[in-house]
PDB file of C-alpha atoms in Angstrom:
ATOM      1  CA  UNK A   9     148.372 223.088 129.496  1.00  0.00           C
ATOM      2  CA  UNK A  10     149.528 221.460 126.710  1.00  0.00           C
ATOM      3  CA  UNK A  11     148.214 219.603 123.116  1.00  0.00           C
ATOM      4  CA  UNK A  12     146.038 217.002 124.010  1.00  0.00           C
ATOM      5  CA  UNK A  13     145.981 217.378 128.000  1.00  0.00           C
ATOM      6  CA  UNK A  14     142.101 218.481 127.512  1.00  0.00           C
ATOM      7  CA  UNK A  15     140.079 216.210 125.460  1.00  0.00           C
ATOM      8  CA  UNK A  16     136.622 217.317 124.580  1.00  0.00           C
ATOM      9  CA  UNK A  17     134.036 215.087 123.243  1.00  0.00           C
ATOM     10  CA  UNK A  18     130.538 216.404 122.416  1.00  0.00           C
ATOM     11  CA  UNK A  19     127.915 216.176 120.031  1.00  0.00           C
ATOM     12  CA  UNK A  20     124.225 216.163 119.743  1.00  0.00           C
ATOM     13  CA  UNK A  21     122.085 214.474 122.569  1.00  0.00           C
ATOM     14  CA  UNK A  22     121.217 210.688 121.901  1.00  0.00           C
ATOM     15  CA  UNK A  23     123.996 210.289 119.748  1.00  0.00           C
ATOM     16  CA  UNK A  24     126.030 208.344 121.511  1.00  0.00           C
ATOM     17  CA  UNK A  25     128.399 210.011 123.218  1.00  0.00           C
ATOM     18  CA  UNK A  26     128.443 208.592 126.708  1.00  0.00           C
ATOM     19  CA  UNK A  27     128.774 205.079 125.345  1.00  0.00           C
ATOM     20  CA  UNK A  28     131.971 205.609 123.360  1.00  0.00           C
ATOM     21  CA  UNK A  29     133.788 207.682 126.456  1.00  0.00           C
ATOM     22  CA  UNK A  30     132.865 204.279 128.646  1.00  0.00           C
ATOM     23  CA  UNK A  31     134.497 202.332 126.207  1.00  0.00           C
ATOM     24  CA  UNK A  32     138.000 205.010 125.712  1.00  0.00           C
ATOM     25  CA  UNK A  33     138.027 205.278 129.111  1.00  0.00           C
ATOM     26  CA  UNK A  34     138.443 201.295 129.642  1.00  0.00           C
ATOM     27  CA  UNK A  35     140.903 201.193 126.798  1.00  0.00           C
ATOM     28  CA  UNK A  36     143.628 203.912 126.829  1.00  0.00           C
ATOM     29  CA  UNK A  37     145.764 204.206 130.292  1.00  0.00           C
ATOM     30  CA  UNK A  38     145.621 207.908 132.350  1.00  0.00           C
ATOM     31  CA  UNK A  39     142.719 208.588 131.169  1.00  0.00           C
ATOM     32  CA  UNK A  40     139.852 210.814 133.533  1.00  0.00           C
ATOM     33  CA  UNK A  41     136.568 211.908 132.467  1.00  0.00           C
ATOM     34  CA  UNK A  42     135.431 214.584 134.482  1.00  0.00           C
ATOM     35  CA  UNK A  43     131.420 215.123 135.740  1.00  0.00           C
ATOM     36  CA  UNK A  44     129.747 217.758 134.915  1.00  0.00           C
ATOM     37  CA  UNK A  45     127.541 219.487 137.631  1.00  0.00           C
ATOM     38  CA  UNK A  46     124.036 219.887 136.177  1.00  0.00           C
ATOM     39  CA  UNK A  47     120.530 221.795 137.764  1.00  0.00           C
ATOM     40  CA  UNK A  48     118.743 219.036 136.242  1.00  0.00           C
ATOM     41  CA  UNK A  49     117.071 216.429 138.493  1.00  0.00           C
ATOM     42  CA  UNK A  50     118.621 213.354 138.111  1.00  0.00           C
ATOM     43  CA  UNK A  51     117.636 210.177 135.818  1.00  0.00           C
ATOM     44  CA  UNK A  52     116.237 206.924 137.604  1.00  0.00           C
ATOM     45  CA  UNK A  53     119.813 205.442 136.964  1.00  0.00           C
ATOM     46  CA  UNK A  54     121.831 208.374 137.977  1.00  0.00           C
ATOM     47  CA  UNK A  55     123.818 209.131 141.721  1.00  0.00           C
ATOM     48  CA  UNK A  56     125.132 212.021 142.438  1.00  0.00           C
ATOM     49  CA  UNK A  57     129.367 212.418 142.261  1.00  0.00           C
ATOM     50  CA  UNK A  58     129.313 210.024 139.753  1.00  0.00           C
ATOM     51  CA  UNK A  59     127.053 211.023 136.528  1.00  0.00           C
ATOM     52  CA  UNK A  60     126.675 214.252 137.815  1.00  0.00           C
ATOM     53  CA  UNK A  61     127.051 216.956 140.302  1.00  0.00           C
ATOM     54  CA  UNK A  62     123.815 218.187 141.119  1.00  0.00           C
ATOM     55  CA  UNK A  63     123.206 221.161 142.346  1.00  0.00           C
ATOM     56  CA  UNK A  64     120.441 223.217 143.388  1.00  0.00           C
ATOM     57  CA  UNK A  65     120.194 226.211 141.016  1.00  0.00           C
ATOM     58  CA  UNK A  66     121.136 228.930 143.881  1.00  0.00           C
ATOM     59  CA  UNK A  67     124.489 226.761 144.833  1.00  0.00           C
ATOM     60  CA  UNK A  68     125.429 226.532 140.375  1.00  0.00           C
ATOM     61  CA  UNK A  69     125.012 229.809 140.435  1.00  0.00           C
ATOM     62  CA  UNK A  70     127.047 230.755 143.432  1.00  0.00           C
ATOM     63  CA  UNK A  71     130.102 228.727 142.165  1.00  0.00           C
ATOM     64  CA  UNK A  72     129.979 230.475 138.619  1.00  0.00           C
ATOM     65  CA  UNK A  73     130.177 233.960 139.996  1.00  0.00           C
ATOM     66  CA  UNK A  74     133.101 232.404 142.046  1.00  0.00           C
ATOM     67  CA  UNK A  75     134.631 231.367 138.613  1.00  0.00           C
ATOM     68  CA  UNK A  76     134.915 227.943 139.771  1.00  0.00           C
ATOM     69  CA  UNK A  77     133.513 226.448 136.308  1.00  0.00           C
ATOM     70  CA  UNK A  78     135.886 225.980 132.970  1.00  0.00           C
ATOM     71  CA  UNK A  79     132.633 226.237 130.837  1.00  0.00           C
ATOM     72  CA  UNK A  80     128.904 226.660 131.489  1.00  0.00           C
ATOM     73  CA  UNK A  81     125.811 226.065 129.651  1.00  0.00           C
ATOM     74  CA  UNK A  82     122.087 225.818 129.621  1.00  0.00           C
ATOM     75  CA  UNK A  83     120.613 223.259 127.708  1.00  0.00           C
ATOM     76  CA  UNK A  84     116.940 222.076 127.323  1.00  0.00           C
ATOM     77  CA  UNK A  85     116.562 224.966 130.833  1.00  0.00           C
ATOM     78  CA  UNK A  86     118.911 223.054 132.844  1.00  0.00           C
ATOM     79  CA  UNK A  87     122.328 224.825 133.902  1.00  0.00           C
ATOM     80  CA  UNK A  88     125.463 222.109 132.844  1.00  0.00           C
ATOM     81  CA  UNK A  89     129.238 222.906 133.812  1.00  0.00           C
ATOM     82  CA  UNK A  90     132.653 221.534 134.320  1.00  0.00           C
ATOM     83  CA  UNK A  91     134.283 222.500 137.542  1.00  0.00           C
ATOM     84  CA  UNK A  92     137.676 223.782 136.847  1.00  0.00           C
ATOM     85  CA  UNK A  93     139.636 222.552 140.428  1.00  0.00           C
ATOM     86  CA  UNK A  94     139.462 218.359 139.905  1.00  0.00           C
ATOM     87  CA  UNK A  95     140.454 219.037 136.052  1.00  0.00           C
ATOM     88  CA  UNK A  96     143.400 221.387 136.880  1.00  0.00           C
ATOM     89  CA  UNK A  97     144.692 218.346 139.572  1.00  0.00           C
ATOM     90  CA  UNK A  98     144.428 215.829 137.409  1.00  0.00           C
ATOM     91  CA  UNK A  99     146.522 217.787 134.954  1.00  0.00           C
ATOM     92  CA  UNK A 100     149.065 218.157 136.914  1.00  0.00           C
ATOM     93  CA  UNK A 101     149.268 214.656 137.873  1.00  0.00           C
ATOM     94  CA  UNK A 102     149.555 213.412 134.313  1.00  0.00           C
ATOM     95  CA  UNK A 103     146.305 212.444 133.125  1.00  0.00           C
ATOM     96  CA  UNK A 104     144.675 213.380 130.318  1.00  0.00           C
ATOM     97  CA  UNK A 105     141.183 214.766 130.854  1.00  0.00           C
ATOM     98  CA  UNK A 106     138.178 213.997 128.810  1.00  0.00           C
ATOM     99  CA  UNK A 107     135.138 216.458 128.808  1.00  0.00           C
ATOM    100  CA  UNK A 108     131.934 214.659 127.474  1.00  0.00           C
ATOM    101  CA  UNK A 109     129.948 218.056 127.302  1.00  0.00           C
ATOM    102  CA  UNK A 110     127.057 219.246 125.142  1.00  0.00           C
ATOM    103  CA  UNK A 111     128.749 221.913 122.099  1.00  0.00           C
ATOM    104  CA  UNK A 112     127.835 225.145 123.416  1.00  0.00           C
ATOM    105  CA  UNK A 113     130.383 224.244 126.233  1.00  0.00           C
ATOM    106  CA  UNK A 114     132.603 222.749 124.004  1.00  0.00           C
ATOM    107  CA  UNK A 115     133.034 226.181 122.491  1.00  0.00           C
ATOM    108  CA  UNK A 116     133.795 227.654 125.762  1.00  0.00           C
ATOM    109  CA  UNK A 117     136.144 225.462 126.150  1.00  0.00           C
ATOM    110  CA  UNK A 118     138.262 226.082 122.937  1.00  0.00           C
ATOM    111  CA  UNK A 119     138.291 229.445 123.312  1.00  0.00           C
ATOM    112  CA  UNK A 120     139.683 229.331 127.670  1.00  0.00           C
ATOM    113  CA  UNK A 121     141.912 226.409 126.381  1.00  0.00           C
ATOM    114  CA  UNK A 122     143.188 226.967 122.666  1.00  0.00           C
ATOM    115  CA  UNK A 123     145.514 223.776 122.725  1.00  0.00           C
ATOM    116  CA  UNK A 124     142.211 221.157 123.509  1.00  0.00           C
ATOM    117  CA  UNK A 125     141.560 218.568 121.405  1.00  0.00           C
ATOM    118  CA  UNK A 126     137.529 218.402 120.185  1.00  0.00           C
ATOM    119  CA  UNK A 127     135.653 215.485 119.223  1.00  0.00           C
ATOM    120  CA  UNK A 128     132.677 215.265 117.643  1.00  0.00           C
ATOM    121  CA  UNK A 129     129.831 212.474 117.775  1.00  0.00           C
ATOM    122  CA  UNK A 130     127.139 212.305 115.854  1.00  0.00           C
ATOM    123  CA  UNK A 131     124.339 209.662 114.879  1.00  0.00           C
ATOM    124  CA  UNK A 132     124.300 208.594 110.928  1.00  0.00           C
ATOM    125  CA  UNK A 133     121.189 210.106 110.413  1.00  0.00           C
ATOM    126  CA  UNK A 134     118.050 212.168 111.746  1.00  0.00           C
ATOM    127  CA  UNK A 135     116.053 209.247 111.471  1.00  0.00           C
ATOM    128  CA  UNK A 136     118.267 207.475 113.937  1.00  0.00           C
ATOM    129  CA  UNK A 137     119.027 209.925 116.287  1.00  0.00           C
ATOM    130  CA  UNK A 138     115.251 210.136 116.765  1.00  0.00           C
ATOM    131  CA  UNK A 139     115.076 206.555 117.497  1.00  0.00           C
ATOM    132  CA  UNK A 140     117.975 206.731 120.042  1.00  0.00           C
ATOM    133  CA  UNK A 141     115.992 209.245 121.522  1.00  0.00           C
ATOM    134  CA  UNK A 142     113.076 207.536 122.004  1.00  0.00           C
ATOM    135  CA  UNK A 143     114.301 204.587 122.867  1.00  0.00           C
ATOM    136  CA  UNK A 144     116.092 206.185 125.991  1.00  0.00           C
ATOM    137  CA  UNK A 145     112.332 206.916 127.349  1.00  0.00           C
ATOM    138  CA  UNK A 146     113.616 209.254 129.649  1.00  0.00           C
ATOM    139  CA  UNK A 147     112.420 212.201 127.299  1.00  0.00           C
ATOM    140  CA  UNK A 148     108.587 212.907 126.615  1.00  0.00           C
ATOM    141  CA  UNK A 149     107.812 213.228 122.928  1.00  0.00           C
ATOM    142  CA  UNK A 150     107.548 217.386 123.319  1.00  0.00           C
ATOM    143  CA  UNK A 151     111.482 216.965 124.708  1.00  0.00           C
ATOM    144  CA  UNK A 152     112.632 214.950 121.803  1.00  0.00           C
ATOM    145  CA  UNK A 153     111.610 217.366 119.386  1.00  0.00           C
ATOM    146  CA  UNK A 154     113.103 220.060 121.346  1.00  0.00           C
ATOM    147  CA  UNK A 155     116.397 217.633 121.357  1.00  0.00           C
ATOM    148  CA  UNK A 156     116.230 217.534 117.462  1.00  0.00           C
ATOM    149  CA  UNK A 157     115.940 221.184 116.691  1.00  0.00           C
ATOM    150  CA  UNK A 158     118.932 221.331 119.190  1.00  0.00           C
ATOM    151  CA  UNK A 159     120.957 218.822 117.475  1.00  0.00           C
ATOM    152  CA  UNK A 160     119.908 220.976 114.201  1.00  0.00           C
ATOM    153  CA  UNK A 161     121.732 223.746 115.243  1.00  0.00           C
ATOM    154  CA  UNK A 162     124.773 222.060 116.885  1.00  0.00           C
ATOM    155  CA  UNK A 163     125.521 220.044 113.356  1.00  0.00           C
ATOM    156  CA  UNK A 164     126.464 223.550 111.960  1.00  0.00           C
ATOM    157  CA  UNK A 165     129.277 223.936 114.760  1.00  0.00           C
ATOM    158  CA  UNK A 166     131.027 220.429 113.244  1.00  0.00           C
ATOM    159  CA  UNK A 167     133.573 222.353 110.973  1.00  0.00           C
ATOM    160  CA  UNK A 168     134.884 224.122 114.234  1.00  0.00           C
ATOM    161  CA  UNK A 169     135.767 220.650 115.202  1.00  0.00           C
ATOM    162  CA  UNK A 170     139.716 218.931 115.182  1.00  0.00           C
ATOM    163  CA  UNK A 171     137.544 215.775 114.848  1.00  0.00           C
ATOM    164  CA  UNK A 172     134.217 214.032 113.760  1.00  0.00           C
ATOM    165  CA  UNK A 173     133.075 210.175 114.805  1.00  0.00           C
ATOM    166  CA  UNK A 174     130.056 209.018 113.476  1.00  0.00           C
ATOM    167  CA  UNK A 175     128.257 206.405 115.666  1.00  0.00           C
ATOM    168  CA  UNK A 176     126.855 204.271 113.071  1.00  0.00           C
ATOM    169  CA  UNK A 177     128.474 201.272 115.216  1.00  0.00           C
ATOM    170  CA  UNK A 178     129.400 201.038 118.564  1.00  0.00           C
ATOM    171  CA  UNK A 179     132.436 198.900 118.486  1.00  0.00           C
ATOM    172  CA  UNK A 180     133.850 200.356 115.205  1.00  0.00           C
ATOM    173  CA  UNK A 181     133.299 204.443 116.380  1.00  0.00           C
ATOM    174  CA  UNK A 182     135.355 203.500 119.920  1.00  0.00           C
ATOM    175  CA  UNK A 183     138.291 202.134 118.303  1.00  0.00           C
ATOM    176  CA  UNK A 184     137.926 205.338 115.928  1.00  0.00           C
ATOM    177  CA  UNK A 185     138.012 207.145 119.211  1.00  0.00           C
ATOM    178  CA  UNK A 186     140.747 205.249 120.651  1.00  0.00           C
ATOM    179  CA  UNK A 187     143.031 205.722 117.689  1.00  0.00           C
ATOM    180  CA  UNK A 188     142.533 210.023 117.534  1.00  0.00           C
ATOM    181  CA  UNK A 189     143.365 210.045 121.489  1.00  0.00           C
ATOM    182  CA  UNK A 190     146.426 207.449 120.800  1.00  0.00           C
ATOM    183  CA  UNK A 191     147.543 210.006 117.708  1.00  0.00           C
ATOM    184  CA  UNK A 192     147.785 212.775 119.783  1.00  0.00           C
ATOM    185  CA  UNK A 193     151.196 214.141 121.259  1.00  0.00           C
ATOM    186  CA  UNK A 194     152.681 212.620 124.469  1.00  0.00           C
ATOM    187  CA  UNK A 195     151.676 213.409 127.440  1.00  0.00           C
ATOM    188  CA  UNK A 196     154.346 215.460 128.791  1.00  0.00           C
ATOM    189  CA  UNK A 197     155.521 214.926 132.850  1.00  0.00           C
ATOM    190  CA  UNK A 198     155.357 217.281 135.007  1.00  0.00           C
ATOM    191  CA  UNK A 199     158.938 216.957 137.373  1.00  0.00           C
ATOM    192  CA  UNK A 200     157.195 218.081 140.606  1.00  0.00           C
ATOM    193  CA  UNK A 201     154.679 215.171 140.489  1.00  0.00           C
ATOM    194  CA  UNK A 202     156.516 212.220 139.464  1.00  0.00           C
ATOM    195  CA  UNK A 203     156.170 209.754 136.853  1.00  0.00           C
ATOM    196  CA  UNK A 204     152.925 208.956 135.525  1.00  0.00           C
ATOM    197  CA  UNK A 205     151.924 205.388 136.314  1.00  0.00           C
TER     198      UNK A 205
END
């Protein structure tokens, strides 16, 4: 694996984060954002194999001990990972992969894959990251404060970050985004997979 073949973009919940990857991911070529498996139930809006992988507690747990997962988490009591098989073959056929994954993991990350790239989003203020929050309405009120002392504690990981995006505006943070991915190093072929498209 080389500079810039793992991409990891994380941050506090409700700050954004989802939002800018849509909007990399539509502007800069070989790109692939990989889904996280999660124990959490699904949203209203979410299917299965393509927000999330969601698995039943028993079956997360199985494919851990298997060492199928680059990094694993638990957040808010739900179980969050990235399977490492789909980001390995994706690697090898010339993409670069983008993790959007919650900071704990992103730590994980750095320290299986020293030469990834982090990223990290955050709102322009308390006071708006609250609103974001509960705005979503997927959270009760007891959820979003849990969410903010969360996001508390993740701030303090920002100096172990390559890079920091605040989201103050949509349009203006993605082409931030767009610019750190574009800056990094080419992506370098592999010769038994042929040429990148």
């Amino acid at each position: 694996m080389s500079k810039g073949d793992l991409i990891i973009i994380s941050g506090p919940s409700g700050a954004g984060k989802g939002t800018l990857v849509r909007g990399l991911l539509a502007r800069v070529p070989r790109l692939w954002c990989a889904i996280s498996a999660t124990t959490r139930p699904p949203r209203p809006d979410e299917r299965d194999g393509v927000d999330y992988y969601f698995l039943p507690p028993e079956e997360f747990d199985r494919r851990e001990r298997a060492g199928e997962f680059l990094e694993t988490a638990e957040v808010h009591g739900n179980r969050y990972g990235t399977l490492r098989g789909p980001v390995e073959d994706r690697i090898r056929e010339c993409y670069r992969v983008v993790l959007e994954i919650d900071p704990q993991g992103a730590m994980q990350v750095r320290r299986n894959a020293k030469d990834s790239v982090l990223v990290f989003v955050r709102a322009p203020s308390e006071a708006e990251l609250r609103r974001r929050l509960a705005r979503r309405g997927s959270e009760t009120p007891e959820e979003v404060e849990t969410r903010m002392r969360t996001a508390e504690q993740e701030l303090k990981l920002v100096g172990s970050y390559d890079f920091v995006v605040i989201n103050d505006d949509v349009r203006r943070a993605t082409d931030e985004l767009v610019r750190i991915v574009e800056s990094l190093p080419p992506k370098e072929r592999d010769p038994s997979h042929g040429h990148p498209a």
